[in-house]
Amino acid sequence: MEIFSNAMLYALTTLQQWVGSYGLAIVLLTVGIRLLLWPMNSQQTVSMRKMQELQPKLKALQAKHKDDPVKMQQAVMQFYSENKFNPMAGCLPMLVQLPIFIGLFAALNSPEFLVKTANEHFWGIDRLYHTLYTKAGEPLDGKFQVESKDKFSSANMAELTMKDGTVVEQHVADKNNIVQAFPTPMIPGRPIRLVLNLKALGIDDAAQQSYYKQHLQSVNLLLVNNNSKELEQVTFKPILMTDKSTQFSVSVPTLKQPSEGLGINLDVLVLIILYGIMTLLYQRVMTPKKKALEATAEAAHDPQGEAQAKMMKFLPLMFVAMMFFIPMPAGVMLYLVVTTAMMFIQTAWVNYSMDRQLGHTAPKASDQIIEIKAK
């Protein structure tokens, strides 16, 4: 995942240097990705249209050989071959886009991105890393806004300052376990003590740990609250414990939660609604013969077909509902909105081009019902 995250972060940073905004960089990156995948996605749309047109014949073929599964499988494969149809063709674009989405999600949640966009606003979006239900405190002000069970992660690199003045850049081995917070649970408004985990920092050898405890003066680290995505820079210093051991820790003040709670980020809510609208529109053009297929399934008394038709109705609503439970950053929602809008435009254009090329429009449901009854 780190490879995809670093690639997306590099691409966003490069575009931001050209256009001056990470929000606009996300839009341009999305458009660029969709244009690169345009031929592949066009083929996917053509494949889906062909599958819809072949579905009645395929159902009839399966019904004909329903008592002989082996012969049915052979007949289906021959049917695909004769009609030059690859049932797996539609999966490839999804597989290609998955690492892109995962990389972008990880990049927008990374401390490196948070520090770059700490004070950036874009088209009414307050923060590109905000999720629907959480709001971070003011970034880089030396105070964390916390809830009782919050956890922290770090940036990829830490700055180690030795007692002789030497500064060393250290790659963090385990960003998610780099610190331990006390007290547990945390109390908003009271300071928290963060203890550095040298092993997670990448210093796992006992001899190395002993050396650094003697010669290390401080560790500067970017920390992010995993819940609110608030970013702060903290400096750990060695403290001699009562048992004569050395521990690197820091005390950080926290803010009391506002009486009305963290609330909802309306800008992210608007993006979710826009995503829902675009998903419905895309679903509509992606299955232009949906009503005809529903009528065909009902006329043929095909329970599986009826179930699939009903699922197609509620699938967009399910995707939108998921956005209310998955902590999706505003930047990722912006990517989803632009992606779905371009997929809608592309699919509508492919459908229009195919109808013009074939010289006909989608058959009416009544025509398909009459044909089935006649058989």
XYZ file of C-alpha atoms in Angstrom:
375
model
C 0.000 0.000 0.000
C 2.871 2.378 0.758
C 4.055 2.124 -2.859
C 0.638 3.197 -4.192
C 0.339 5.896 -1.525
C 3.752 7.380 -2.340
C 2.980 7.286 -6.073
C -0.315 9.146 -5.596
C 1.303 11.656 -3.224
C 4.097 12.301 -5.729
C 1.575 12.781 -8.561
C -0.548 15.165 -6.470
C 2.490 17.169 -5.341
C 3.749 17.479 -8.929
C 0.352 18.689 -10.174
C -0.001 21.062 -7.225
C 3.271 22.728 -8.192
C 1.743 23.456 -11.605
C -1.756 24.562 -10.573
C -1.182 25.822 -7.017
C -3.950 23.797 -5.346
C -4.151 20.239 -4.082
C -7.918 20.230 -4.621
C -7.480 21.108 -8.279
C -4.627 18.594 -8.437
C -7.044 15.844 -7.318
C -9.510 16.867 -10.043
C -6.810 16.923 -12.744
C -5.352 13.618 -11.552
C -8.810 12.047 -11.693
C -9.447 13.376 -15.192
C -6.040 12.130 -16.325
C -6.666 8.652 -14.918
C -10.095 8.465 -16.561
C -8.641 9.519 -19.930
C -5.923 6.861 -19.681
C -8.558 4.244 -18.865
C -11.017 5.542 -21.487
C -10.373 2.796 -24.111
C -10.542 0.052 -21.489
C -13.750 1.404 -19.951
C -15.324 1.864 -23.377
C -14.660 -1.792 -24.070
C -16.236 -2.645 -20.712
C -19.386 -0.706 -21.618
C -19.581 -2.398 -25.030
C -19.148 -5.762 -23.313
C -21.982 -5.020 -20.879
C -24.280 -3.937 -23.702
C -23.494 -7.099 -25.621
C -24.171 -9.182 -22.515
C -27.584 -7.544 -22.111
C -28.452 -8.303 -25.722
C -27.265 -11.911 -25.444
C -28.897 -12.579 -22.075
C -32.239 -13.957 -23.409
C -30.457 -16.374 -25.760
C -28.067 -17.406 -22.993
C -30.963 -18.098 -20.624
C -32.655 -20.225 -23.266
C -29.428 -22.150 -23.841
C -29.007 -22.801 -20.118
C -32.605 -23.926 -19.812
C -32.119 -26.317 -22.723
C -29.186 -28.090 -21.012
C -30.232 -27.628 -17.394
C -30.152 -31.392 -16.760
C -26.562 -31.758 -18.001
C -24.197 -29.240 -16.286
C -21.144 -30.349 -18.274
C -22.905 -29.961 -21.604
C -24.356 -26.653 -20.441
C -20.866 -25.348 -19.649
C -19.562 -26.439 -23.060
C -22.541 -24.878 -24.828
C -22.116 -21.589 -22.919
C -18.397 -21.375 -23.745
C -19.153 -22.095 -27.414
C -21.883 -19.446 -27.294
C -19.397 -16.883 -25.935
C -16.854 -17.832 -28.585
C -19.326 -17.568 -31.476
C -20.484 -14.151 -30.295
C -16.925 -12.953 -29.520
C -17.836 -12.162 -25.927
C -15.465 -12.313 -22.959
C -17.388 -12.414 -19.651
C -14.246 -11.326 -17.752
C -13.648 -8.218 -19.860
C -15.634 -6.031 -17.473
C -13.495 -6.992 -14.465
C -10.175 -5.647 -15.746
C -10.997 -1.900 -15.419
C -12.142 -2.480 -11.838
C -8.922 -4.326 -10.978
C -6.821 -1.537 -12.508
C -8.686 1.197 -10.606
C -8.541 -0.561 -7.221
C -4.849 0.182 -6.434
C -5.363 3.768 -7.617
C -8.234 4.233 -5.168
C -6.354 2.521 -2.326
C -3.253 4.623 -2.994
C -5.225 7.872 -3.077
C -7.090 6.970 0.125
C -3.805 6.227 1.910
C -2.111 9.343 0.503
C -4.889 11.680 1.658
C -4.738 10.154 5.150
C -0.954 10.431 5.407
C 0.714 13.038 7.653
C 2.771 14.155 4.651
C -0.429 15.190 2.852
C -1.959 16.701 5.984
C 0.992 19.012 6.545
C 0.906 20.127 2.899
C -2.832 20.935 3.028
C -3.134 22.076 6.658
C -4.569 25.471 5.689
C -5.898 24.868 2.162
C -9.532 25.416 1.178
C -10.985 24.366 -2.177
C -14.379 25.196 -3.718
C -16.182 25.317 -0.391
C -14.315 22.282 0.991
C -12.861 23.314 4.340
C -10.199 20.601 4.553
C -9.448 17.901 1.992
C -8.713 15.414 4.791
C -11.896 16.014 6.796
C -14.370 13.156 7.022
C -18.121 13.467 7.530
C -18.336 13.272 11.311
C -14.988 14.564 12.537
C -13.361 17.932 12.730
C -9.749 18.369 13.698
C -8.510 21.117 15.930
C -6.279 23.829 14.489
C -3.335 22.017 12.851
C 0.212 22.613 14.088
C -0.846 24.744 17.086
C 0.733 22.427 19.656
C -2.595 21.186 21.051
C -4.562 18.071 20.191
C -8.339 17.782 20.209
C -8.957 14.263 21.466
C -11.595 11.755 22.410
C -11.068 9.072 25.027
C -9.900 6.248 22.735
C -8.055 8.151 20.006
C -4.862 6.690 18.568
C -1.953 8.335 16.795
C 0.284 7.573 13.835
C 3.316 9.326 12.406
C 4.907 10.523 9.207
C 7.354 8.290 7.345
C 10.411 10.138 8.608
C 11.591 11.349 12.028
C 14.305 13.884 12.793
C 16.832 12.735 15.400
C 19.071 15.338 17.017
C 22.148 13.995 18.779
C 23.822 15.661 21.771
C 26.788 16.668 19.600
C 24.448 18.588 17.278
C 24.291 15.978 14.524
C 20.870 15.641 12.876
C 19.825 12.233 11.495
C 16.800 11.420 9.318
C 15.284 8.148 10.524
C 12.721 6.114 8.549
C 9.861 5.078 10.848
C 9.431 1.296 10.851
C 5.896 1.117 12.289
C 3.906 4.356 11.959
C 0.802 3.005 13.684
C 2.585 1.950 16.880
C 5.104 4.752 17.144
C 3.648 6.239 20.355
C 1.641 5.166 23.356
C -0.687 7.719 24.964
C -1.427 8.125 28.676
C -3.737 8.261 30.548
C -6.009 5.587 29.113
C -8.727 6.564 28.383
C -7.697 10.122 27.556
C -9.596 13.017 29.119
C -10.275 15.961 26.759
C -8.922 19.186 28.233
C -6.186 17.456 30.241
C -2.622 16.975 28.972
C -1.661 13.629 27.513
C 1.749 12.020 27.804
C 3.068 10.462 24.607
C 5.804 7.856 24.971
C 7.999 7.053 21.966
C 8.429 3.427 20.928
C 12.064 3.119 19.831
C 11.440 -0.260 18.212
C 8.649 1.196 16.056
C 10.983 4.081 15.240
C 13.310 1.536 13.646
C 15.767 1.152 16.519
C 15.057 -2.429 17.520
C 18.499 -3.723 18.476
C 19.238 -3.593 22.230
C 22.732 -2.189 21.670
C 21.376 0.515 19.359
C 18.701 1.462 21.863
C 21.314 1.761 24.597
C 23.464 3.966 22.361
C 20.630 6.295 21.402
C 19.426 6.604 24.991
C 22.894 7.903 25.899
C 23.552 10.161 22.903
C 20.121 11.216 21.604
C 18.971 14.696 22.613
C 15.536 14.872 20.964
C 13.238 13.334 18.357
C 11.052 15.582 16.202
C 8.035 13.821 14.735
C 4.849 14.712 12.880
C 1.920 12.993 14.597
C -1.654 12.707 13.379
C -4.754 11.855 15.388
C -6.176 8.914 13.426
C -9.736 9.839 14.381
C -9.875 13.582 13.688
C -6.897 13.753 11.265
C -5.450 16.646 13.250
C -1.735 17.104 12.653
C 0.788 18.314 15.234
C 4.568 18.374 15.438
C 5.954 17.086 18.729
C 9.442 16.836 20.198
C 10.321 13.866 22.390
C 13.099 14.263 24.960
C 14.820 11.707 27.207
C 13.482 11.400 30.744
C 15.207 9.409 33.472
C 12.666 7.162 35.168
C 12.664 6.067 38.803
C 14.050 2.675 37.808
C 17.049 4.445 36.176
C 15.803 3.627 32.664
C 15.529 6.304 29.967
C 12.225 7.010 28.246
C 11.527 9.443 25.398
C 8.255 11.217 26.032
C 6.436 14.546 25.749
C 3.429 16.149 27.439
C 0.919 17.667 24.987
C -2.057 19.824 26.045
C -5.508 18.890 24.737
C -8.676 20.882 24.102
C -12.037 20.407 25.728
C -14.654 19.179 23.320
C -17.250 21.783 22.347
C -20.626 21.320 24.034
C -22.348 20.575 20.732
C -19.885 17.817 19.918
C -17.894 17.398 16.747
C -20.983 17.597 14.504
C -21.122 16.979 10.769
C -18.994 18.563 8.065
C -21.578 19.954 5.642
C -19.042 20.212 2.821
C -18.396 16.460 2.991
C -22.153 15.816 3.206
C -22.663 17.794 -0.023
C -19.969 15.694 -1.716
C -21.700 12.490 -0.584
C -25.022 13.757 -1.986
C -23.344 14.690 -5.288
C -21.762 11.251 -5.400
C -25.189 9.692 -4.833
C -26.729 11.714 -7.665
C -23.907 10.856 -10.077
C -24.087 7.179 -9.091
C -27.819 7.082 -9.861
C -27.261 8.774 -13.227
C -24.411 6.429 -14.065
C -26.474 3.395 -13.065
C -29.242 4.633 -15.336
C -27.067 4.851 -18.445
C -25.055 1.754 -17.553
C -28.197 -0.400 -17.799
C -30.276 1.273 -20.538
C -32.362 -1.883 -20.944
C -32.975 -2.414 -17.261
C -36.775 -2.138 -17.495
C -36.859 -4.467 -20.472
C -34.708 -6.979 -18.634
C -36.975 -6.768 -15.598
C -40.001 -7.485 -17.770
C -38.189 -10.366 -19.462
C -37.242 -11.908 -16.119
C -40.784 -11.621 -14.822
C -42.282 -13.027 -18.025
C -39.886 -15.960 -17.976
C -40.546 -16.501 -14.260
C -36.819 -16.294 -13.588
C -36.342 -15.743 -9.810
C -32.607 -15.144 -10.213
C -33.198 -12.549 -12.915
C -35.830 -10.816 -10.818
C -33.458 -10.729 -7.840
C -30.698 -9.229 -9.995
C -33.073 -6.601 -11.366
C -34.127 -5.590 -7.861
C -30.519 -5.494 -6.703
C -29.666 -3.106 -9.547
C -32.328 -0.735 -8.220
C -30.929 -0.590 -4.693
C -27.198 -0.920 -5.427
C -26.608 2.846 -5.874
C -28.403 3.565 -2.599
C -26.241 0.974 -0.847
C -23.050 2.612 -2.110
C -24.183 6.039 -0.946
C -25.278 4.676 2.443
C -21.799 3.209 2.945
C -20.322 6.713 2.748
C -22.154 7.606 5.978
C -20.328 4.852 7.862
C -16.900 4.756 6.196
C -14.643 7.685 7.247
C -13.915 8.864 3.716
C -11.788 12.061 3.391
C -13.279 14.945 1.404
C -10.462 14.620 -1.151
C -11.396 10.991 -1.819
C -15.069 11.967 -2.131
C -14.024 14.632 -4.652
C -12.204 11.923 -6.613
C -15.306 9.680 -6.525
C -17.612 12.491 -7.685
C -15.376 13.435 -10.640
C -14.746 9.769 -11.522
C -18.446 8.885 -11.509
C -19.307 11.998 -13.538
C -16.772 11.042 -16.215
C -17.962 7.419 -16.208
C -21.520 8.674 -16.737
C -20.447 10.859 -19.678
C -18.386 8.062 -21.238
C -21.082 5.405 -20.867
C -23.792 7.711 -22.238
C -21.589 8.483 -25.241
C -20.778 4.806 -25.911
C -24.459 3.867 -25.695
C -25.391 6.681 -28.066
C -22.639 5.683 -30.522
C -23.670 2.006 -30.442
C -27.343 2.835 -31.018
C -26.442 5.001 -34.005
C -24.096 2.331 -35.377
C -26.684 -0.428 -34.994
C -29.428 1.821 -36.294
C -31.916 0.912 -33.582
C -32.935 1.814 -30.105
C -33.346 -0.478 -27.099
C -36.252 -2.904 -27.599
C -39.399 -2.211 -25.667
C -40.288 -4.431 -22.735
C -43.669 -5.229 -24.359
C -41.927 -6.506 -27.495
C -39.755 -8.872 -25.478
C -42.768 -10.164 -23.549
C -44.649 -10.913 -26.796
C -41.584 -12.728 -28.145
C -41.299 -14.879 -25.031
C -45.012 -15.736 -25.060
C -44.775 -16.680 -28.718
C -42.005 -19.131 -27.928
